[in-house]
Protein backbone atom coordinates (compact mmCIF):
# COMPACT_ATOMS: atom_id res chain seq x y z
CA MET A 1 -14.74 68.93 -40.99
CA ASN A 2 -17.43 67.04 -42.59
CA HIS A 3 -15.29 66.59 -45.94
CA LEU A 4 -12.41 65.44 -43.58
CA SER A 5 -14.48 63.10 -41.27
CA LYS A 6 -15.86 61.31 -44.80
CA PHE A 7 -12.12 60.80 -45.93
CA LEU A 8 -11.06 59.43 -42.65
CA ARG A 9 -14.11 56.97 -42.61
CA THR A 10 -13.25 55.93 -46.23
CA LEU A 11 -9.85 55.26 -45.29
CA PHE A 12 -10.61 53.32 -42.13
CA ARG A 13 -13.47 51.50 -44.03
CA LEU A 14 -10.65 50.30 -46.59
CA TYR A 15 -7.95 49.21 -44.05
CA GLU A 16 -10.55 47.16 -42.37
CA ALA A 17 -11.04 45.42 -45.57
CA LEU A 18 -7.61 44.91 -46.22
CA LEU A 19 -7.19 43.23 -42.90
CA LEU A 20 -10.26 40.99 -43.38
CA LEU A 21 -8.66 40.17 -46.60
CA ALA A 22 -5.24 39.13 -45.22
CA LEU A 23 -7.47 36.95 -42.47
CA PHE A 24 -10.06 35.52 -44.45
CA GLY A 25 -8.97 35.19 -47.90
CA PHE A 26 -10.03 36.83 -50.98
CA SER A 27 -13.85 35.84 -50.91
CA SER A 28 -13.93 38.45 -48.35
CA ALA A 29 -13.41 41.23 -50.90
CA GLN A 30 -16.59 40.87 -52.93
CA GLY A 31 -19.12 43.60 -51.85
CA ALA A 32 -18.97 45.77 -48.42
CA SER A 33 -18.69 44.40 -44.79
CA TYR A 34 -20.56 45.96 -41.82
CA TYR A 35 -20.95 44.88 -38.19
CA VAL A 36 -23.40 44.18 -35.23
CA ALA A 37 -22.18 43.55 -31.89
CA LYS A 38 -23.67 44.02 -28.38
CA THR A 39 -21.20 46.93 -27.58
CA GLY A 40 -22.31 48.57 -30.69
CA ASN A 41 -24.35 51.76 -31.62
CA ASP A 42 -26.85 52.48 -34.48
CA SER A 43 -25.44 55.72 -34.88
CA ASN A 44 -22.04 54.35 -35.94
CA PRO A 45 -21.03 53.42 -39.36
CA GLY A 46 -21.18 49.86 -38.91
CA THR A 47 -17.29 49.14 -39.10
CA LEU A 48 -15.48 46.41 -37.48
CA SER A 49 -14.15 49.37 -34.57
CA GLN A 50 -17.64 50.89 -34.63
CA PRO A 51 -20.57 48.42 -35.33
CA PHE A 52 -24.16 48.55 -35.31
CA GLU A 53 -26.00 47.29 -32.18
CA SER A 54 -29.27 46.17 -34.03
CA PHE A 55 -29.90 43.58 -36.83
CA ALA A 56 -32.27 45.89 -38.26
CA GLN A 57 -29.48 48.67 -38.57
CA GLY A 58 -27.28 46.40 -40.25
CA VAL A 59 -29.68 44.71 -42.55
CA SER A 60 -30.64 48.12 -43.75
CA ALA A 61 -27.37 48.93 -45.01
CA LEU A 62 -27.03 45.88 -47.05
CA GLU A 63 -26.63 45.49 -50.63
CA PRO A 64 -26.54 42.70 -52.91
CA GLY A 65 -23.07 41.05 -52.66
CA ASP A 66 -22.79 42.58 -49.12
CA THR A 67 -21.85 40.57 -45.71
CA LEU A 68 -23.10 41.59 -42.60
CA TYR A 69 -20.95 39.93 -39.65
CA ILE A 70 -22.39 39.46 -36.03
CA ARG A 71 -19.85 39.59 -33.28
CA GLY A 72 -19.87 37.34 -30.11
CA GLY A 73 -23.14 37.36 -27.94
CA ILE A 74 -26.56 35.87 -26.88
CA TYR A 75 -29.44 37.90 -29.31
CA THR A 76 -33.05 38.01 -28.93
CA GLU A 77 -33.87 40.63 -31.55
CA LYS A 78 -35.30 38.89 -34.87
CA LEU A 79 -33.06 38.81 -37.72
CA ASP A 80 -35.56 40.21 -40.24
CA LEU A 81 -34.10 40.84 -44.03
CA LEU A 82 -36.93 43.27 -44.86
CA LYS A 83 -37.34 41.75 -48.28
CA LYS A 84 -33.64 42.61 -49.02
CA THR A 85 -32.27 39.89 -51.27
CA GLY A 86 -29.20 39.10 -53.22
CA VAL A 87 -29.13 38.59 -57.00
CA PRO A 88 -27.43 36.01 -59.19
CA GLY A 89 -23.62 36.49 -58.44
CA LYS A 90 -23.89 38.21 -55.59
CA GLN A 91 -25.25 36.42 -52.51
CA ILE A 92 -26.01 38.28 -49.25
CA THR A 93 -24.51 36.78 -46.25
CA ILE A 94 -25.25 36.94 -42.71
CA ALA A 95 -22.16 35.13 -40.45
CA ALA A 96 -20.84 34.76 -37.31
CA TYR A 97 -17.77 36.96 -36.72
CA PRO A 98 -14.99 34.28 -37.45
CA GLY A 99 -14.02 32.84 -33.93
CA ASP A 100 -16.87 34.14 -32.31
CA THR A 101 -20.11 32.18 -30.70
CA VAL A 102 -23.28 33.91 -31.94
CA THR A 103 -26.48 32.57 -30.24
CA LEU A 104 -30.11 33.74 -31.23
CA GLN A 105 -32.73 33.31 -28.75
CA PRO A 106 -36.20 34.33 -29.94
CA VAL A 107 -38.31 35.11 -26.85
CA GLY A 108 -42.14 34.50 -26.93
CA ARG A 109 -43.66 33.30 -30.06
CA THR A 110 -41.83 34.19 -32.93
CA TYR A 111 -39.01 33.30 -35.19
CA ALA A 112 -35.31 34.08 -34.96
CA ILE A 113 -34.94 34.51 -38.68
CA VAL A 114 -38.07 35.73 -40.18
CA PRO A 115 -39.36 33.31 -43.00
CA ARG A 116 -39.72 36.12 -45.79
CA GLN A 117 -38.73 35.44 -49.28
CA LEU A 118 -35.02 34.54 -49.10
CA ASP A 119 -33.42 34.85 -52.29
CA TYR A 120 -29.80 35.00 -52.70
CA VAL A 121 -29.21 34.77 -49.12
CA THR A 122 -26.20 32.57 -47.18
CA PHE A 123 -26.60 32.55 -43.48
CA ASP A 124 -23.29 31.01 -41.67
CA GLY A 125 -21.92 30.20 -38.38
CA LEU A 126 -24.88 31.04 -36.39
CA ILE A 127 -26.92 29.14 -33.30
CA TRP A 128 -30.81 28.81 -33.32
CA ASP A 129 -31.49 27.95 -29.86
CA GLY A 130 -35.04 27.87 -28.99
CA ILE A 131 -34.72 27.72 -25.37
CA ASN A 132 -37.07 30.83 -24.73
CA MET A 133 -39.49 30.45 -27.13
CA ASP A 134 -43.30 30.09 -26.18
CA ARG A 135 -44.52 26.38 -26.93
CA SER A 136 -47.90 26.94 -25.06
CA GLY A 137 -50.24 26.76 -27.95
CA ASN A 138 -50.42 25.37 -31.55
CA GLY A 139 -48.06 26.48 -34.17
CA VAL A 140 -44.47 25.65 -35.63
CA TYR A 141 -41.70 28.46 -35.14
CA GLY A 142 -38.44 26.58 -36.55
CA PRO A 143 -36.72 27.77 -39.53
CA ARG A 144 -39.11 28.11 -42.73
CA ILE A 145 -37.94 28.57 -46.17
CA ILE A 146 -41.17 29.13 -48.59
CA GLU A 147 -40.97 30.41 -52.06
CA SER A 148 -37.03 31.33 -52.17
CA LYS A 149 -34.50 30.49 -53.99
CA HIS A 150 -30.79 30.18 -53.80
CA THR A 151 -30.85 29.94 -49.72
CA THR A 152 -27.89 28.66 -47.99
CA PHE A 153 -27.67 27.65 -44.32
CA GLN A 154 -24.11 26.07 -43.40
CA ASN A 155 -22.04 25.70 -40.17
CA MET A 156 -25.03 26.80 -38.42
CA GLU A 157 -26.50 24.87 -35.38
CA PHE A 158 -30.21 24.51 -34.66
CA LYS A 159 -31.19 23.00 -31.31
CA ARG A 160 -34.33 23.19 -29.00
CA ILE A 161 -36.47 24.79 -31.67
CA TRP A 162 -40.27 24.57 -31.73
CA GLY A 163 -41.38 22.50 -34.44
CA MET A 164 -38.90 21.47 -37.50
CA ILE A 165 -36.93 23.04 -40.71
CA TYR A 166 -39.58 23.57 -43.12
CA ILE A 167 -38.65 24.14 -46.46
CA SER A 168 -41.70 24.37 -49.40
CA ARG A 169 -42.13 25.76 -52.94
CA SER A 170 -38.35 26.50 -53.04
CA THR A 171 -35.58 26.06 -55.40
CA HIS A 172 -31.77 25.80 -54.76
CA THR A 173 -31.78 25.31 -51.13
CA ILE A 174 -28.67 24.40 -49.20
CA PHE A 175 -28.36 23.00 -45.44
CA ARG A 176 -24.75 22.08 -45.31
CA ASN A 177 -22.15 21.24 -42.18
CA CYS A 178 -25.17 22.06 -39.63
CA LYS A 179 -25.71 20.48 -36.51
CA ILE A 180 -29.96 20.09 -36.31
CA HIS A 181 -30.90 18.38 -32.62
CA ASP A 182 -33.16 17.91 -29.86
CA PHE A 183 -36.46 19.84 -31.48
CA LEU A 184 -39.53 20.05 -29.17
CA THR A 185 -43.48 20.38 -29.58
CA GLU A 186 -45.32 22.97 -28.47
CA THR A 187 -45.83 21.55 -25.00
CA GLY A 188 -42.12 21.27 -24.55
CA VAL A 189 -42.36 17.35 -24.46
CA PRO A 190 -40.94 15.12 -27.61
CA GLY A 191 -44.18 14.14 -29.56
CA THR A 192 -45.22 13.60 -32.95
CA ARG A 193 -43.97 14.74 -36.49
CA TYR A 194 -41.23 16.98 -35.48
CA MET A 195 -38.68 16.06 -37.37
CA GLY A 196 -35.19 17.84 -38.08
CA ILE A 197 -35.92 18.64 -41.82
CA TYR A 198 -39.31 18.81 -43.43
CA ALA A 199 -39.22 19.42 -47.14
CA HIS A 200 -42.63 19.62 -48.55
CA ASP A 201 -42.09 20.52 -52.47
CA GLY A 202 -39.66 22.12 -54.81
CA THR A 203 -36.51 21.76 -56.93
CA ASP A 204 -32.63 21.27 -55.84
CA LEU A 205 -32.32 20.70 -52.67
CA LEU A 206 -28.93 19.37 -51.09
CA ILE A 207 -28.83 18.45 -47.66
CA GLU A 208 -24.91 17.52 -46.83
CA GLY A 209 -22.59 17.01 -43.87
CA ASN A 210 -25.25 17.75 -41.35
CA ASP A 211 -25.33 15.64 -37.79
CA ILE A 212 -29.16 15.48 -37.20
CA TYR A 213 -30.05 13.63 -34.11
CA ASN A 214 -32.63 13.54 -31.11
CA ASN A 215 -35.50 14.98 -32.82
CA PRO A 216 -38.89 13.40 -32.07
CA GLY A 217 -40.48 13.00 -35.45
CA GLY A 218 -37.78 11.66 -37.05
CA GLY A 219 -34.32 12.78 -39.13
CA MET A 220 -35.81 14.08 -42.35
CA GLN A 221 -38.79 13.64 -44.71
CA ILE A 222 -38.93 14.68 -47.93
CA GLN A 223 -42.83 14.63 -48.50
CA PRO A 224 -45.08 14.84 -50.57
CA GLY A 225 -43.57 16.36 -53.00
CA PRO A 226 -43.12 17.23 -56.41
CA TRP A 227 -39.39 17.61 -55.95
CA ARG A 228 -37.11 16.90 -58.73
CA ASN A 229 -33.37 16.69 -58.08
CA VAL A 230 -33.03 16.20 -54.39
CA ILE A 231 -29.07 15.23 -53.03
CA ILE A 232 -28.88 13.68 -49.34
CA ARG A 233 -25.20 13.00 -48.59
CA ASN A 234 -22.45 12.71 -45.90
CA ASN A 235 -24.93 13.34 -43.27
CA ARG A 236 -24.94 11.41 -40.04
CA VAL A 237 -28.74 10.86 -39.09
CA HIS A 238 -29.05 8.93 -35.96
CA ASP A 239 -31.27 8.49 -32.35
CA ASN A 240 -34.33 10.31 -34.12
CA LEU A 241 -38.07 9.68 -33.88
CA THR A 242 -37.77 9.61 -29.90
CA LEU A 243 -41.68 8.58 -29.25
CA SER A 244 -43.99 6.51 -31.49
CA ASN A 245 -46.24 8.73 -32.91
CA GLN A 246 -44.35 9.50 -36.57
CA PRO A 247 -43.65 5.65 -37.16
CA ALA A 248 -42.40 6.03 -41.12
CA VAL A 249 -39.86 8.53 -40.58
CA GLY A 250 -36.92 6.82 -38.79
CA GLY A 251 -33.50 8.47 -40.17
CA ILE A 252 -34.08 9.44 -43.85
CA LEU A 253 -38.00 9.20 -45.69
CA VAL A 254 -38.11 10.10 -49.33
CA TRP A 255 -42.15 9.53 -49.50
CA ALA A 256 -43.84 11.52 -52.84
CA SER A 257 -48.22 11.60 -52.70
CA LEU A 258 -49.94 11.41 -55.70
CA HIS A 259 -53.13 12.79 -53.75
CA SER A 260 -51.03 16.13 -53.35
CA GLY A 261 -49.91 16.09 -56.99
CA GLY A 262 -46.34 14.95 -55.96
CA LEU A 263 -43.65 13.02 -57.78
CA ILE A 264 -40.37 12.48 -56.50
CA THR A 265 -37.57 12.07 -59.13
CA ASP A 266 -33.87 12.23 -59.18
CA ALA A 267 -33.23 11.72 -55.81
CA GLN A 268 -29.79 10.66 -54.54
CA ILE A 269 -28.99 9.22 -51.02
CA TYR A 270 -25.12 8.46 -50.75
CA ASN A 271 -22.42 8.37 -48.45
CA ASN A 272 -24.89 8.71 -44.75
CA VAL A 273 -24.57 7.12 -41.51
CA VAL A 274 -28.11 6.34 -40.31
CA TYR A 275 -28.06 4.54 -36.85
CA ASN A 276 -30.16 3.99 -33.75
CA ASN A 277 -33.49 5.68 -34.87
CA GLY A 278 -36.46 4.94 -33.67
CA LEU A 279 -35.64 3.27 -30.28
CA GLY A 280 -37.40 5.17 -27.99
CA ALA A 281 -40.71 3.97 -26.33
CA GLY A 282 -43.79 2.38 -27.99
CA ARG A 283 -42.15 0.81 -31.02
CA ILE A 284 -44.95 -0.46 -33.20
CA VAL A 285 -43.71 -4.04 -33.93
CA GLY A 286 -44.50 -5.46 -37.53
CA LYS A 287 -45.61 -1.99 -39.01
CA ASN A 288 -42.00 -1.17 -40.51
CA TYR A 289 -41.64 1.36 -37.78
CA ALA A 290 -38.64 3.50 -38.35
CA PRO A 291 -36.89 2.51 -41.08
CA GLY A 292 -33.29 3.57 -41.50
CA ILE A 293 -33.83 4.85 -45.35
CA ASN A 294 -37.32 4.68 -46.61
CA ILE A 295 -38.08 4.98 -50.21
CA SER A 296 -41.92 4.89 -51.06
CA ASN A 297 -44.83 6.34 -52.97
CA ALA A 298 -44.49 7.77 -56.40
CA THR A 299 -40.82 8.27 -55.84
CA ASP A 300 -39.05 7.20 -59.40
CA GLY A 301 -35.66 6.37 -60.03
CA ALA A 302 -34.00 6.93 -56.48
CA LYS A 303 -30.57 6.10 -55.99
CA VAL A 304 -29.55 4.89 -52.49
CA TRP A 305 -25.64 4.40 -52.68
CA ASN A 306 -22.76 3.76 -50.26
CA ASN A 307 -24.67 4.02 -47.14
CA THR A 308 -24.00 2.98 -43.71
CA VAL A 309 -27.29 1.91 -41.89
CA TYR A 310 -27.38 0.60 -38.51
CA GLY A 311 -29.52 -0.67 -35.47
CA ASN A 312 -32.92 1.41 -36.61
CA SER A 313 -35.94 0.16 -35.38
CA GLY A 314 -37.53 -0.91 -38.68
CA TYR A 315 -36.03 -2.55 -41.74
CA GLY A 316 -32.41 -0.89 -42.59
CA LEU A 317 -33.40 0.15 -46.18
CA SER A 318 -36.93 -0.13 -47.27
CA VAL A 319 -38.18 0.31 -50.95
CA GLN A 320 -42.03 0.16 -49.79
CA ASN A 321 -44.56 -0.42 -52.57
CA SER A 322 -45.91 -0.71 -56.35
CA THR A 323 -45.82 2.80 -56.57
CA THR A 324 -42.42 3.07 -55.71
CA THR A 325 -40.47 2.81 -59.34
CA ASN A 326 -37.18 2.12 -60.71
CA THR A 327 -35.07 2.42 -57.35
CA VAL A 328 -31.74 1.46 -57.28
CA VAL A 329 -29.95 0.33 -54.05
CA GLN A 330 -26.35 -0.36 -54.12
CA ASN A 331 -23.37 -0.39 -52.24
CA ASN A 332 -24.75 -0.08 -49.01
CA ILE A 333 -24.06 -1.68 -45.39
CA SER A 334 -27.25 -2.65 -43.58
CA PHE A 335 -26.38 -4.50 -40.25
CA GLU A 336 -28.49 -5.33 -36.74
CA ASN A 337 -31.42 -3.42 -37.81
CA THR A 338 -34.78 -4.77 -36.07
CA ASP A 339 -36.97 -5.74 -38.76
CA GLY A 340 -34.21 -7.01 -41.21
CA ALA A 341 -31.90 -5.56 -43.63
CA VAL A 342 -33.40 -5.16 -46.67
CA TYR A 343 -37.22 -4.70 -47.95
CA ASN A 344 -38.18 -4.80 -51.34
CA GLY A 345 -42.12 -3.74 -52.36
CA GLY A 346 -41.47 -1.52 -55.25
CA ILE A 347 -41.53 -1.86 -58.99
CA GLY A 348 -38.09 -2.20 -61.31
CA SER A 349 -35.95 -2.23 -58.34
CA VAL A 350 -32.17 -2.76 -58.69
CA ILE A 351 -30.72 -4.32 -55.30
CA ASP A 352 -27.40 -5.26 -54.92
CA HIS A 353 -24.07 -5.44 -53.95
CA ASN A 354 -25.26 -4.63 -50.43
CA LEU A 355 -23.46 -6.00 -47.38
CA THR A 356 -26.10 -7.70 -44.38
CA THR A 357 -23.61 -9.41 -42.74
CA ASN A 358 -21.27 -8.04 -39.73
CA PRO A 359 -18.91 -5.65 -41.80
CA ARG A 360 -16.43 -5.53 -39.35
CA PHE A 361 -16.49 -1.70 -38.05
CA ILE A 362 -13.79 -0.68 -36.06
CA ASN A 363 -16.04 -0.13 -32.76
CA MET A 364 -19.28 -0.58 -33.32
CA ALA A 365 -20.09 0.29 -29.45
CA GLU A 366 -18.79 3.50 -30.02
CA PHE A 367 -20.75 4.35 -33.38
CA ASP A 368 -17.43 4.20 -35.48
CA PHE A 369 -18.41 2.98 -38.61
CA ARG A 370 -15.13 2.89 -40.35
CA LEU A 371 -14.12 -0.38 -41.58
CA GLN A 372 -11.23 -2.60 -40.25
CA SER A 373 -8.69 -3.53 -42.84
CA ASN A 374 -10.00 -6.96 -42.78
CA SER A 375 -13.78 -5.96 -43.68
CA PRO A 376 -15.85 -8.08 -45.99
CA ALA A 377 -17.18 -4.72 -47.24
CA ILE A 378 -13.52 -3.65 -49.26
CA ASP A 379 -13.40 -3.91 -52.53
CA ARG A 380 -17.13 -5.75 -52.92
CA GLY A 381 -19.14 -2.75 -54.34
CA VAL A 382 -20.04 -2.16 -57.61
CA ALA A 383 -18.18 0.88 -59.52
CA LEU A 384 -20.11 4.31 -59.23
CA THR A 385 -18.98 7.12 -61.47
CA GLU A 386 -21.48 9.25 -59.65
CA VAL A 387 -19.91 8.56 -55.98
CA THR A 388 -15.92 9.68 -56.38
CA MET A 389 -15.90 10.76 -52.60
CA ASP A 390 -16.87 9.29 -49.15
CA ILE A 391 -18.40 10.49 -46.17
CA LEU A 392 -14.54 11.92 -45.28
CA ASN A 393 -13.90 13.37 -48.67
CA ILE A 394 -11.47 10.17 -49.32
CA ARG A 395 -11.50 9.50 -52.98
CA ARG A 396 -12.96 6.71 -54.07
CA PRO A 397 -12.01 3.98 -55.01
CA LYS A 398 -8.80 3.10 -52.71
CA GLY A 399 -8.56 -0.34 -54.36
CA GLU A 400 -9.63 -2.38 -57.28
CA THR A 401 -13.12 -0.92 -56.90
CA HIS A 402 -15.66 0.93 -54.54
CA ASP A 403 -16.03 -0.24 -50.66
CA ILE A 404 -19.66 -0.99 -49.47
CA GLY A 405 -20.81 1.71 -46.80
CA ALA A 406 -20.19 5.15 -46.24
CA TYR A 407 -16.49 4.98 -45.71
CA GLU A 408 -13.95 3.97 -48.29
CA GLY A 409 -10.64 1.83 -47.18
CA GLY A 410 -9.95 0.05 -43.59
CA VAL A 411 -8.04 2.24 -40.99
CA SER A 412 -4.51 0.87 -42.28
CA ASP A 413 -5.52 2.45 -45.68
CA PHE A 414 -5.49 6.07 -43.97
CA SER A 415 -1.76 6.00 -43.95
CA GLN A 416 -0.62 3.61 -46.73
CA PRO A 417 -2.03 2.26 -50.18
CA ARG A 418 -3.59 -1.16 -50.26
CA PRO A 419 -1.82 -3.12 -52.65
CA PRO A 420 -3.57 -4.45 -55.78
CA LYS A 421 -5.05 -7.70 -55.34
CA SER A 422 -4.73 -8.96 -58.85
CA LEU A 423 -0.78 -8.22 -58.96
CA VAL A 424 1.12 -11.50 -60.41
CA ILE A 425 4.86 -11.52 -59.74
CA ASP A 426 6.56 -14.09 -62.39
């Protein structure tokens, strides 16, 4: 019976693997797949039809290249990888089962995902909701990526978390297509320094395609360094800094600190839409409060390209002081920001081909920042070989050269090509 049982179990696992391959593509065939469900049992084999009940049991089965699928429901158990890691070419994946809604709601002063070394691990499709966290004392219990490498968070939602997403001493960290919003302080009331993402130091950071909003301390802060190779692209960063206690951080802040040994190099910020940051109570007039995009302090060679920056409480685009060197600011729309469109206090800055007058958005009141077909931003940018797509993944350029801002092409161009202006018929 034991041999027959093992044979049948192996046969059934093969059937499930083939089923997943048909449903979700060839990528599912890499490594083994295990399952956790609220209706499971830890004495089960962890198959789709006989899932585990606990995260701990599911994690214990994982080897490099394996995937743990979590079925729908609300979970209060901590997701602790127990120092398990993937290896190059064999990432461990923890994912919501396709089509299911999986919510992690840790109870007390704890983490939903335990911040141990997360090497070669991908988290996909989970919701981290801090509604049940104890915020009565000091501390930060948001996601923490420390001394980790090749860690990816994609298609996630982080909300009502006590603190911030904190990244330090890590390399090849990715946040992609996530919602990051409504973070809180230890008292449960929005306050100081609780921005969506706080990246302290490391190398090779990619923040792309995220929606970051309504966080009390700003959108994201890359500080103090050292950082090398930071790419921030295709994000919507809006309605952050709801109170006035962290005035430097509005939408996107890249700010090194030589006092901490930091220097930020190779930063690229492009195709982002940054708006309405710093409009909460207590705006500090005349102190560059809540810029849309702020480059400052020992940051060398930052590239700020093709962003749309609107309605922020400070300057739209700010290059702050003489330790900020060789910043390039091109092809950006900066319009109706309270303190002004562009501020340059840096050394060796290149600032050109930016639009600071009315860009003729489709619907400014509804924050639809696509361009009308008669927008002055169309075909007015500088050609950039580094920026080949726009925020909607539309190829640049559609016309003679790059359009200015995060969107390429007027609305009419989404259905038909724009005729070349230089065409002459004899």
